[in-house]
Amino acid sequence: MPVPTEELKLEIVHAATGKTLGAEPAPGASRALVVRDLPKDGPGPELWQLTPVPQDDGMYVIRDADGGKALDTPSAPDGGVRQGEATAGKESQRWHVVPVDGEPGLYFIESASDGTVLDLADLADPGEDGEESESGEDGIRVVLREHDDHAQSQRWRFAPAEPERTSDAVLRWAPLSHWNGRRSWRLVHSTTALRPAPGATPSFSDVLLVLDGFGSDQNAGGWKSTGSRQVSTGRPGWWAGLGDRFPADTTGAGRNDIVGLKPAKGAVASSGRGDGTFEDDESVLLPPGPAPSPKDLWTLVDTAGRGRPDVVVLAADGVRVTSQDEDGTFAPAGGKLVLGAFGHGPQAGAWDAEKHPRFLADTTGDGRLDLIGCHDDGVHISLQGEEGEFAPLPDEPVLRAFGHEEKAGGWLAGKHPRFLADTSGDGRLDIVGCHGDGVWVSLQDEEGSLAAPHWVLDEFGVDQGWTSVREHPRFLIDTTGGGTPDLVGFGPQGVVVARGRGDGTFEPAELVLNDFGTAQRWTGKKHLRLLADVTGDGIPDIVGFGDEGVWVSHYTGDGRYEQAQLVCRGFGHNEDAGGWRVDRHPRFLADITGDGRLDLIGFGGPGVHVARNLFRRFRTR
């Protein structure tokens, strides 16, 4: 876990004993620091905040979040650490937080003045049986000792406090019994169900069923995913498999229709009316090509900048593209084979969606989308020419890295996400990947060549606790509007951000929000988490489909995020929020009216559900 930002309140926990750091109960302006167990019915743990020392990277003042008192190095001969009044510029109140090598989430807390580290004093004298006795009510004293890499007693971890979410309990009717045996009813707060707080921003309409179709129930089509696919991001160029449903602008009109992929019919669609509803009739958008397969991957995207989307299919024999005519029809029916590569058949390279990510992206800045893929032996690229043709793949990869086999790095699709983005501001896409030991970047030069990847950040990797793509989604996106992409991830302890420097490297990662992480009980099996601009200010917000419904955390404009607000009591995992399931009910943020605001859309059991975005677009912060 990266060092938290100063806004976060957190417990400091001794890793070996599990006891929390606090001050001894004795009164006084300067109290000794101890670690102790917390009684079940007693006060909560003491919370702390880490405040960076200006102009000194990696140095912090560690303050009590309640009273503002700071950890202070001792003047007493016993070496006991104390809590004293915070004093600006006081050297004895400055600390380094040093990660323990090879043990993600654990740290040494080192005095900046002499390099000694926080440790525990010896336990109480041995009892009659010769064993060390338990610590008393006052806990075990915290002292400073010389650093020892092998001392388990010198390891600490940070546990962010419970998120300060904004929501109200739902009122429900509860029975009230009387002495004479009669029963009446009264309104009480529900212990589980929440509703959006008054003034939640943005606010959404009630969830409405707008289309009886495209649902997982049998009378709504009995839809289920049968294909193997990449993780969907909702952005142009992601891939869908047979049985998938998603919103897409099929005409270039600026509003989304409903699209689904059927094994027998191909791509079918229900046109949007522009008011948040859809036509009842299901039309065939594009019949399937020759020998359709559950392994085929589909996407709708404008490949050549014509203003109209094309249908691109990664089929068995390679890449097939079907363009849209001016009258809105797609032809030819089976698509045109534009490249005998990137397909799942042996004749097209035997690409496997579970091993080999593939992308459609403009790698050179010429306005045309190219094909990029990471196979066993590394990165392969096919550039699109002026006439829409794709260059054949050479026998050798353009970069022997980011590939599935060990000789190309041993990258695993389920654990090691890879991205394409311009990290240096030259208009060309670079490759960014999160491997076991952190983040690697390969820069593209003016000649279109990719440099050997270099390691740039010790975060976002498996070794730092990011176990899988599903459990810990990561994104490479501009979070500030400055044009430089940043790394954002939903980590073990919450939301982590590493700001891009604009030269292919990133600032040290920061834990910016104590929410949306596994520590706050968010899990990939139950919840969706993504980034999207739901307020219309051009900056992505954090959106999570949680237990109670949809939560949003807004970017505050200074590198931080507000605490999450419940903005819609629907599309959630709990039964009172709809009973939505990740493996059966796809959910998206998409503009279904053409007003420029993202709405909530989900494919539930009986059909398509929508919650309109009611946020005023020109809100003044």
Coordinates of C-alpha atoms in Angstrom, one line a residue, residues 39-584:
P39 CA -12.1 -3.8 24.1
K40 CA -15.2 -4.9 22.2
D41 CA -17.5 -2.3 23.9
G42 CA -14.9 0.3 24.5
P43 CA -13.8 3.4 22.4
G44 CA -12.6 2.9 18.9
P45 CA -8.9 2.9 17.8
E46 CA -6.9 6.1 17.8
L47 CA -6.8 7.6 14.3
W48 CA -3.8 9.3 12.7
Q49 CA -3.0 11.5 9.7
L50 CA 0.3 11.7 7.7
T51 CA 1.1 15.3 6.7
P52 CA 4.0 15.7 4.2
V53 CA 6.8 18.0 5.2
P54 CA 7.0 20.7 2.5
Q55 CA 9.9 20.5 0.1
D56 CA 11.0 17.2 1.5
D57 CA 9.8 14.1 -0.3
G58 CA 9.2 11.1 1.8
M59 CA 9.1 13.0 5.2
Y60 CA 6.0 13.2 7.3
V61 CA 4.6 14.6 10.5
I62 CA 2.3 11.9 12.0
R63 CA -0.6 13.6 13.9
D64 CA -3.4 12.4 16.0
A65 CA -6.5 13.0 13.8
D66 CA -8.5 14.1 16.8
G67 CA -6.3 16.4 18.8
G68 CA -3.6 17.2 16.3
K69 CA -0.7 16.1 18.6
A70 CA 2.3 14.7 16.8
L71 CA 4.6 11.7 17.3
D72 CA 7.8 12.9 18.9
T73 CA 11.1 11.3 19.5
P74 CA 12.0 10.9 23.1
S75 CA 14.3 12.8 25.4
A76 CA 13.9 10.2 28.1
P77 CA 16.7 7.6 28.5
D78 CA 14.3 4.6 28.1
G79 CA 13.7 5.6 24.4
G80 CA 9.9 5.7 24.8
V81 CA 8.1 7.5 22.0
R82 CA 5.7 10.3 23.0
Q83 CA 2.8 12.3 21.7
G84 CA 3.3 16.0 22.0
E85 CA 2.1 19.4 20.7
A86 CA 2.8 19.8 17.0
T87 CA 5.5 22.4 16.4
A88 CA 6.3 23.6 12.9
G89 CA 9.9 22.8 11.9
K90 CA 10.6 20.6 14.9
E91 CA 13.1 17.9 13.7
S92 CA 12.1 15.4 16.3
Q93 CA 8.5 15.3 14.9
R94 CA 9.6 14.3 11.4
W95 CA 9.5 10.7 10.2
H96 CA 10.3 8.7 7.1
V97 CA 7.8 5.9 6.1
V98 CA 10.0 3.2 4.5
P99 CA 8.4 0.2 2.7
V100 CA 9.5 -3.2 3.8
D101 CA 11.2 -4.9 0.8
G102 CA 9.2 -7.8 -0.5
E103 CA 6.3 -7.4 2.1
P104 CA 3.6 -5.3 0.5
G105 CA 1.7 -3.0 2.9
L106 CA 4.3 -3.1 5.6
Y107 CA 6.5 -0.2 6.6
F108 CA 9.3 0.9 8.9
I109 CA 8.6 4.2 10.6
E110 CA 11.9 5.9 10.9
S111 CA 13.0 9.0 12.8
A112 CA 14.4 11.6 10.4
S113 CA 16.7 12.9 13.1
D114 CA 18.8 9.7 13.8
G115 CA 17.5 6.9 11.6
T116 CA 16.1 4.8 14.5
V117 CA 12.8 3.1 14.0
L118 CA 9.6 2.4 15.9
D119 CA 9.7 -0.9 17.9
L120 CA 8.1 -2.4 20.9
A121 CA 9.7 -2.4 24.4
D122 CA 10.2 -5.8 26.1
L123 CA 7.0 -7.3 27.4
A124 CA 6.4 -7.6 31.1
D125 CA 8.6 -9.8 33.2
P126 CA 8.1 -13.6 32.8
G127 CA 5.4 -15.1 34.9
E128 CA 5.6 -18.1 37.2
D129 CA 5.6 -20.5 34.2
G130 CA 8.5 -18.8 32.7
E131 CA 6.6 -17.4 29.7
E132 CA 6.1 -13.8 29.0
S133 CA 3.0 -12.4 30.4
E134 CA 0.4 -10.5 28.4
S135 CA 0.6 -6.7 28.3
G136 CA -1.5 -4.8 30.8
E137 CA -4.4 -2.4 30.2
D138 CA -2.0 0.3 29.3
G139 CA -0.5 -1.8 26.5
I140 CA 3.1 -2.3 25.4
R141 CA 5.3 0.8 25.2
V142 CA 6.6 2.0 21.8
V143 CA 10.3 2.8 21.7
L144 CA 13.0 3.7 19.2
R145 CA 15.7 1.1 18.3
E146 CA 18.3 0.7 15.7
H147 CA 16.9 -0.5 12.4
D148 CA 17.0 -4.3 11.9
D149 CA 15.7 -5.7 8.5
H150 CA 14.9 -9.0 10.2
A151 CA 13.1 -7.7 13.3
Q152 CA 9.4 -8.5 12.9
S153 CA 8.6 -6.1 15.8
Q154 CA 9.7 -3.1 13.6
R155 CA 7.0 -3.7 10.9
W156 CA 3.9 -1.5 10.8
R157 CA 0.9 -1.3 8.5
F158 CA -1.7 1.4 7.9
A159 CA -5.5 0.7 8.0
P160 CA -7.7 3.5 6.7
A161 CA -10.7 4.2 8.9
E162 CA -14.2 3.4 7.7
P163 CA -15.2 5.7 4.8
E164 CA -17.3 8.7 5.8
R165 CA -20.1 8.0 3.2
T166 CA -23.0 10.3 2.7
S167 CA -26.4 8.6 2.7
D168 CA -29.6 8.2 4.7
A169 CA -31.3 5.1 6.1
V170 CA -34.5 4.2 4.3
L171 CA -37.7 4.4 6.3
R172 CA -39.8 1.3 6.6
W173 CA -43.0 0.2 8.5
A174 CA -42.3 -1.8 11.6
P175 CA -44.9 -3.5 13.9
L176 CA -45.6 -2.0 17.3
S177 CA -47.2 -4.2 19.9
H178 CA -49.4 -2.8 22.7
W179 CA -50.2 -4.0 26.2
N180 CA -53.8 -4.9 25.2
G181 CA -52.6 -7.2 22.4
R182 CA -53.4 -4.8 19.6
R183 CA -50.7 -4.0 17.0
S184 CA -50.0 -0.8 15.2
W185 CA -47.3 0.3 12.8
R186 CA -44.6 3.0 12.9
L187 CA -41.9 4.3 10.6
V188 CA -38.3 3.3 11.6
H189 CA -35.0 3.5 9.8
S190 CA -33.9 0.3 8.0
T191 CA -30.8 -1.3 9.3
T192 CA -29.6 -2.2 5.8
A193 CA -31.2 -0.2 3.1
L194 CA -30.0 3.3 2.2
R195 CA -31.3 6.1 0.0
P196 CA -29.5 8.9 -1.7
A197 CA -28.9 11.8 0.7
P198 CA -30.8 15.0 -0.1
G199 CA -28.6 17.1 -2.5
A200 CA -26.5 14.2 -3.6
T201 CA -24.6 15.2 -6.7
P202 CA -25.4 14.1 -9.4
S203 CA -28.9 12.9 -8.7
F204 CA -30.5 10.3 -10.8
S205 CA -34.1 9.4 -11.5
D206 CA -35.8 6.3 -10.2
V207 CA -34.7 3.1 -11.9
L208 CA -37.2 2.4 -14.7
L209 CA -37.7 -0.7 -16.9
V210 CA -37.7 0.8 -20.4
L211 CA -37.4 -2.3 -22.6
D212 CA -38.8 -5.8 -22.1
G213 CA -35.9 -7.6 -23.8
F214 CA -32.2 -8.2 -23.6
G215 CA -32.6 -9.6 -20.1
S216 CA -31.4 -12.8 -18.4
D217 CA -34.9 -14.1 -17.7
Q218 CA -36.3 -16.5 -20.2
N219 CA -39.2 -14.3 -21.1
A220 CA -36.8 -11.4 -21.8
G221 CA -34.6 -13.5 -24.1
G222 CA -32.6 -15.6 -21.7
W223 CA -29.4 -13.8 -22.5
K224 CA -26.1 -15.0 -21.1
S225 CA -22.5 -14.5 -22.1
T226 CA -21.0 -17.5 -24.0
G227 CA -17.9 -15.9 -25.4
S228 CA -14.4 -15.3 -24.0
R229 CA -13.5 -11.6 -23.9
Q230 CA -11.3 -8.9 -22.6
V231 CA -12.4 -6.9 -19.6
S232 CA -15.0 -4.3 -20.8
T233 CA -14.2 -0.7 -20.1
G234 CA -17.2 0.9 -21.8
R235 CA -14.8 2.9 -24.0
P236 CA -14.5 2.6 -27.8
G237 CA -12.4 -0.4 -28.8
W238 CA -13.3 -2.8 -26.1
W239 CA -14.4 -6.3 -27.1
A240 CA -17.6 -8.2 -26.5
G241 CA -18.4 -11.9 -27.0
L242 CA -21.5 -13.7 -28.0
G243 CA -24.3 -13.2 -25.5
D244 CA -23.0 -9.8 -24.4
R245 CA -25.2 -6.7 -24.4
F246 CA -24.1 -3.1 -24.3
P247 CA -25.1 0.5 -25.2
A248 CA -23.5 1.8 -28.4
D249 CA -24.0 4.6 -30.9
T250 CA -24.7 2.6 -34.0
T251 CA -25.5 5.6 -36.3
G252 CA -23.1 8.3 -35.2
A253 CA -26.0 10.4 -34.0
G254 CA -24.5 11.0 -30.6
R255 CA -26.9 8.9 -28.5
N256 CA -26.7 5.2 -27.6
D257 CA -28.8 2.3 -28.8
I258 CA -29.0 -1.2 -27.3
V259 CA -26.9 -3.8 -29.0
G260 CA -26.6 -7.5 -28.3
L261 CA -24.7 -10.4 -29.9
K262 CA -26.7 -13.5 -30.7
P263 CA -25.1 -16.7 -31.9
A264 CA -27.7 -17.3 -34.6
K265 CA -28.6 -13.7 -35.7
G266 CA -25.3 -11.8 -35.1
A267 CA -25.5 -8.3 -33.9
V268 CA -29.1 -7.2 -33.1
A269 CA -30.2 -3.7 -31.9
S270 CA -33.0 -1.7 -30.4
S271 CA -32.8 1.9 -31.5
G272 CA -32.9 4.7 -28.9
R273 CA -35.7 7.2 -29.1
G274 CA -33.6 10.0 -27.6
D275 CA -35.7 10.2 -24.4
G276 CA -34.2 7.4 -22.4
T277 CA -36.5 4.7 -24.0
F278 CA -35.9 2.3 -26.9
E279 CA -37.9 0.8 -29.7
D280 CA -39.6 -2.4 -28.8
D281 CA -38.7 -4.1 -32.1
E282 CA -35.4 -5.8 -32.2
S283 CA -33.6 -5.4 -35.6
V284 CA -30.7 -7.3 -37.1
L285 CA -27.8 -4.9 -37.2
L286 CA -25.3 -7.3 -38.8
P287 CA -25.8 -11.0 -39.6
P288 CA -23.0 -13.3 -38.4
G289 CA -20.0 -14.0 -40.7
P290 CA -18.9 -17.4 -42.0
A291 CA -18.5 -20.0 -39.2
P292 CA -19.4 -17.8 -36.2
S293 CA -17.7 -18.9 -33.0
P294 CA -18.1 -18.3 -29.3
K295 CA -14.5 -17.2 -29.4
D296 CA -15.2 -14.3 -31.8
L297 CA -14.8 -10.8 -30.3
W298 CA -16.8 -7.9 -31.5
T299 CA -16.7 -4.1 -31.2
L300 CA -18.3 -1.0 -32.8
V301 CA -15.9 1.8 -33.5
D302 CA -15.1 4.4 -36.2
T303 CA -11.9 2.9 -37.6
A304 CA -11.1 5.6 -40.1
G305 CA -12.6 8.9 -38.8
R306 CA -15.6 8.8 -41.1
G307 CA -18.1 9.8 -38.3
R308 CA -19.9 6.4 -38.6
P309 CA -19.0 3.3 -36.6
D310 CA -17.8 0.1 -38.2
V311 CA -18.3 -3.4 -36.9
V312 CA -14.9 -5.1 -36.2
V313 CA -14.8 -8.8 -35.5
L314 CA -11.7 -10.8 -34.4
A315 CA -12.8 -14.1 -36.0
A316 CA -11.1 -17.4 -36.6
D317 CA -9.5 -16.4 -39.9
G318 CA -8.5 -12.9 -38.8
V319 CA -9.9 -9.4 -38.6
R320 CA -13.2 -8.7 -40.4
V321 CA -14.5 -5.2 -40.8
T322 CA -18.0 -4.2 -41.9
S323 CA -18.5 -0.5 -42.8
Q324 CA -21.7 1.4 -42.5
D325 CA -23.2 2.9 -45.6
E326 CA -24.7 6.4 -45.7
D327 CA -28.2 4.9 -45.4
G328 CA -27.2 3.3 -42.1
T329 CA -26.8 -0.3 -43.3
F330 CA -23.8 -2.4 -42.7
A331 CA -22.2 -4.3 -45.6
P332 CA -21.0 -6.8 -46.5
A333 CA -23.0 -9.1 -44.2
G334 CA -20.1 -11.3 -43.1
G335 CA -17.6 -8.5 -43.1
K336 CA -14.5 -8.0 -45.2
L337 CA -11.4 -9.9 -44.2
V338 CA -8.9 -7.1 -43.8
L339 CA -6.1 -8.9 -42.1
G340 CA -5.3 -12.6 -41.7
A341 CA -4.0 -12.2 -38.2
F342 CA -5.1 -11.5 -34.6
G343 CA -7.7 -14.2 -35.0
H344 CA -8.3 -17.3 -32.8
G345 CA -7.8 -19.8 -35.5
P346 CA -4.4 -21.4 -36.2
Q347 CA -4.3 -19.7 -39.7
A348 CA -4.6 -16.3 -38.0
G349 CA -2.1 -16.8 -35.2
A350 CA -4.2 -18.7 -32.6
W351 CA -4.8 -15.7 -30.4
D352 CA -6.4 -16.5 -27.1
A353 CA -8.5 -14.0 -25.3
E354 CA -7.5 -15.5 -22.0
K355 CA -3.8 -14.8 -22.8
H356 CA -3.4 -12.2 -25.6
P357 CA -5.0 -8.8 -25.2
R358 CA -5.7 -6.9 -28.4
F359 CA -6.4 -3.2 -29.0
L360 CA -7.8 -0.9 -31.6
A361 CA -6.0 2.5 -31.2
D362 CA -4.4 5.3 -33.2
T363 CA -0.8 4.6 -32.4
T364 CA 0.7 7.3 -34.7
G365 CA -1.7 10.2 -34.4
D366 CA -2.9 10.1 -38.0
G367 CA -6.6 9.7 -37.1
R368 CA -6.8 6.0 -38.2
L369 CA -7.1 3.1 -35.8
D370 CA -4.4 0.5 -35.9
L371 CA -4.4 -3.1 -34.5
I372 CA -2.1 -3.9 -31.6
G373 CA -1.8 -7.2 -29.8
C374 CA 0.4 -8.9 -27.1
H375 CA 1.0 -12.5 -28.1
D376 CA 3.2 -15.1 -26.6
D377 CA 6.4 -13.6 -28.0
G378 CA 5.7 -9.9 -27.5
V379 CA 3.9 -7.0 -29.2
H380 CA 2.6 -7.1 -32.8
I381 CA 1.3 -4.0 -34.6
S382 CA -0.6 -3.6 -37.9
L383 CA -0.9 0.0 -39.1
Q384 CA -3.9 1.1 -41.1
G385 CA -3.2 2.8 -44.4
E386 CA -4.9 5.7 -46.1
E387 CA -7.2 3.4 -48.0
G388 CA -8.3 1.5 -44.9
E389 CA -5.9 -1.5 -45.5
F390 CA -4.0 -3.1 -42.7
A391 CA -0.4 -4.0 -43.1
P392 CA 0.5 -7.7 -42.8
L393 CA 2.2 -8.7 -39.6
P394 CA 5.9 -9.5 -39.9
D395 CA 7.2 -12.8 -38.6
E396 CA 8.9 -11.1 -35.6
P397 CA 7.2 -9.0 -33.0
V398 CA 8.0 -5.2 -32.9
L399 CA 8.9 -5.6 -29.2
R400 CA 9.9 -8.8 -27.3
A401 CA 8.1 -7.7 -24.2
F402 CA 4.6 -7.6 -22.6
G403 CA 4.0 -11.2 -24.0
H404 CA 2.6 -14.3 -22.3
E405 CA 5.7 -16.5 -22.5
E406 CA 8.5 -16.1 -20.0
K407 CA 11.0 -14.9 -22.7
A408 CA 8.6 -12.0 -23.3
G409 CA 8.1 -11.2 -19.7
G410 CA 5.5 -13.8 -18.6
W411 CA 2.6 -11.4 -18.7
L412 CA -0.8 -12.9 -17.6
A413 CA -4.0 -11.4 -18.8
G414 CA -5.8 -12.0 -15.5
K415 CA -3.1 -10.4 -13.3
H416 CA -1.1 -7.9 -15.4
P417 CA -3.1 -5.2 -17.2
R418 CA -1.6 -3.5 -20.2
F419 CA -2.6 -0.1 -21.6
L420 CA -1.9 2.2 -24.6
A421 CA -1.6 5.9 -23.9
D422 CA 0.5 8.9 -24.8
T423 CA 2.5 9.3 -21.7
S424 CA 5.1 11.8 -23.0
G425 CA 2.9 14.2 -25.0
D426 CA 4.4 13.6 -28.4
G427 CA 1.1 12.3 -30.0
R428 CA 2.2 8.7 -30.2
L429 CA 0.9 5.9 -28.0
D430 CA 3.3 4.2 -25.6
I431 CA 2.7 0.8 -23.8
V432 CA 2.2 0.8 -20.1
G433 CA 1.9 -2.4 -18.1
C434 CA 1.5 -3.4 -14.4
H435 CA 3.6 -6.6 -13.7
G436 CA 4.5 -8.3 -10.5
D437 CA 7.1 -5.7 -9.4
G438 CA 5.2 -2.6 -10.5
V439 CA 4.8 -0.4 -13.6
W440 CA 6.8 -0.8 -16.8
V441 CA 6.7 1.6 -19.8
S442 CA 7.8 1.3 -23.4
L443 CA 8.0 4.7 -25.2
Q444 CA 7.4 5.1 -28.9
D445 CA 9.8 7.3 -30.8
E446 CA 9.3 9.5 -33.9
E447 CA 10.1 6.6 -36.2
G448 CA 7.3 4.5 -34.7
S449 CA 9.7 2.1 -32.9
L450 CA 9.0 1.0 -29.3
A451 CA 11.9 1.2 -26.9
A452 CA 12.8 -1.6 -24.5
P453 CA 10.5 -1.2 -21.5
H454 CA 11.8 0.4 -18.3
W455 CA 10.6 0.0 -14.8
V456 CA 9.1 3.3 -13.5
L457 CA 7.0 2.7 -10.3
D458 CA 6.9 0.2 -7.5
E459 CA 3.1 0.0 -7.1
F460 CA 0.0 -1.4 -8.9
G461 CA 1.7 -4.9 -9.1
V462 CA 1.0 -8.3 -7.8
D463 CA 4.0 -8.0 -5.4
Q464 CA 2.3 -4.9 -3.8
G465 CA -1.0 -6.7 -3.2
W466 CA -2.8 -6.1 -6.5
T467 CA -3.8 -9.8 -6.9
S468 CA -5.8 -9.7 -10.1
V469 CA -7.4 -7.5 -12.8
R470 CA -10.9 -8.4 -11.6
E471 CA -10.3 -7.8 -7.9
H472 CA -8.2 -4.6 -8.4
P473 CA -9.2 -2.7 -11.6
R474 CA -6.7 -0.2 -12.9
F475 CA -7.0 2.6 -15.4
L476 CA -4.7 4.9 -17.3
I477 CA -6.6 8.1 -17.7
D478 CA -6.2 11.9 -17.4
T479 CA -7.7 12.7 -14.0
T480 CA -7.0 16.4 -14.0
G481 CA -7.7 17.7 -17.5
G482 CA -4.1 18.5 -18.0
G483 CA -3.6 16.1 -20.9
T484 CA -1.2 13.7 -19.2
P485 CA -2.6 10.3 -18.3
D486 CA -2.4 9.1 -14.7
L487 CA -2.6 5.6 -13.2
V488 CA -5.7 5.0 -11.0
G489 CA -6.4 1.8 -9.3
F490 CA -8.8 0.3 -6.7
G491 CA -6.3 -1.3 -4.4
P492 CA -6.4 -3.3 -1.2
Q493 CA -6.9 -0.2 1.0
G494 CA -8.8 2.1 -1.4
V495 CA -8.2 4.3 -4.4
V496 CA -4.6 4.8 -5.4
V497 CA -3.4 7.4 -7.9
A498 CA 0.1 8.0 -9.5
R499 CA 0.2 11.3 -11.4
G500 CA 1.8 11.2 -14.8
R501 CA 4.8 13.5 -15.2
G502 CA 4.5 13.8 -19.0
D503 CA 7.8 12.1 -19.7
G504 CA 6.8 8.5 -19.5
T505 CA 7.2 8.3 -15.7
F506 CA 4.9 8.8 -12.8
E507 CA 4.9 10.5 -9.4
P508 CA 5.0 8.1 -6.3
A509 CA 1.6 6.5 -5.8
E510 CA -0.7 7.9 -3.2
L511 CA -3.7 6.4 -1.4
V512 CA -6.2 9.2 -2.0
L513 CA -9.5 7.8 -0.8
N514 CA -10.3 5.2 1.9
D515 CA -13.1 3.6 -0.1
F516 CA -13.8 1.3 -3.1
G517 CA -11.1 -1.1 -1.9
T518 CA -11.2 -4.7 -0.6
A519 CA -10.6 -3.3 2.9
Q520 CA -14.0 -1.5 2.5
R521 CA -15.6 -4.8 1.4
W522 CA -15.6 -4.1 -2.3
T523 CA -15.0 -7.2 -4.3
G524 CA -14.8 -8.0 -8.0
K525 CA -17.3 -10.9 -7.6
K526 CA -20.0 -8.5 -6.4
H527 CA -19.2 -5.0 -7.5
L528 CA -18.3 -2.9 -10.5
R529 CA -15.9 0.1 -10.2
L530 CA -14.9 2.5 -12.9
L531 CA -14.0 6.1 -13.8
A532 CA -16.5 8.3 -15.7
D533 CA -17.4 12.0 -15.9
V534 CA -20.9 12.0 -14.4
T535 CA -21.0 15.8 -13.7
G536 CA -20.0 17.1 -17.1
D537 CA -17.0 19.1 -15.9
G538 CA -14.6 17.1 -18.1
I539 CA -12.9 15.3 -15.2
P540 CA -13.6 11.7 -14.5
D541 CA -15.3 10.8 -11.2
I542 CA -15.1 7.5 -9.3
V543 CA -18.2 5.4 -9.7
G544 CA -19.0 2.1 -7.9
F545 CA -21.9 -0.2 -8.2
G546 CA -22.0 -1.4 -4.6
D547 CA -24.3 -3.3 -2.3
E548 CA -26.8 -0.5 -1.7
G549 CA -26.7 1.1 -5.1
V550 CA -24.5 3.4 -7.1
W551 CA -21.8 5.5 -5.2
V552 CA -20.0 8.5 -6.7
S553 CA -16.9 10.3 -5.5
H554 CA -16.1 13.6 -7.2
Y555 CA -12.7 14.9 -8.0
T556 CA -12.1 18.1 -6.0
G557 CA -9.7 19.7 -8.3
D558 CA -6.6 19.5 -6.1
G559 CA -5.6 15.9 -6.6
R560 CA -8.1 14.6 -4.1
Y561 CA -11.6 13.0 -4.1
E562 CA -14.6 13.7 -2.0
Q563 CA -16.1 11.0 0.2
A564 CA -18.5 8.9 -1.8
Q565 CA -22.2 9.7 -2.0
L566 CA -25.0 7.3 -2.7
V567 CA -26.6 8.7 -5.9
C568 CA -28.9 6.0 -6.9
R569 CA -30.6 3.3 -4.9
G570 CA -30.6 0.7 -7.6
F571 CA -28.3 -1.4 -9.7
G572 CA -26.8 -2.8 -6.4
H573 CA -25.9 -6.2 -5.2
N574 CA -28.3 -6.3 -2.2
E575 CA -31.9 -7.5 -2.9
D576 CA -33.4 -4.2 -1.8
A577 CA -31.2 -2.5 -4.4
G578 CA -32.2 -4.8 -7.2
G579 CA -30.1 -8.0 -6.6
W580 CA -27.8 -7.3 -9.6
R581 CA -25.1 -9.8 -10.3
V582 CA -21.8 -9.2 -12.0
D583 CA -21.9 -12.4 -14.0
R584 CA -25.5 -11.9 -15.3

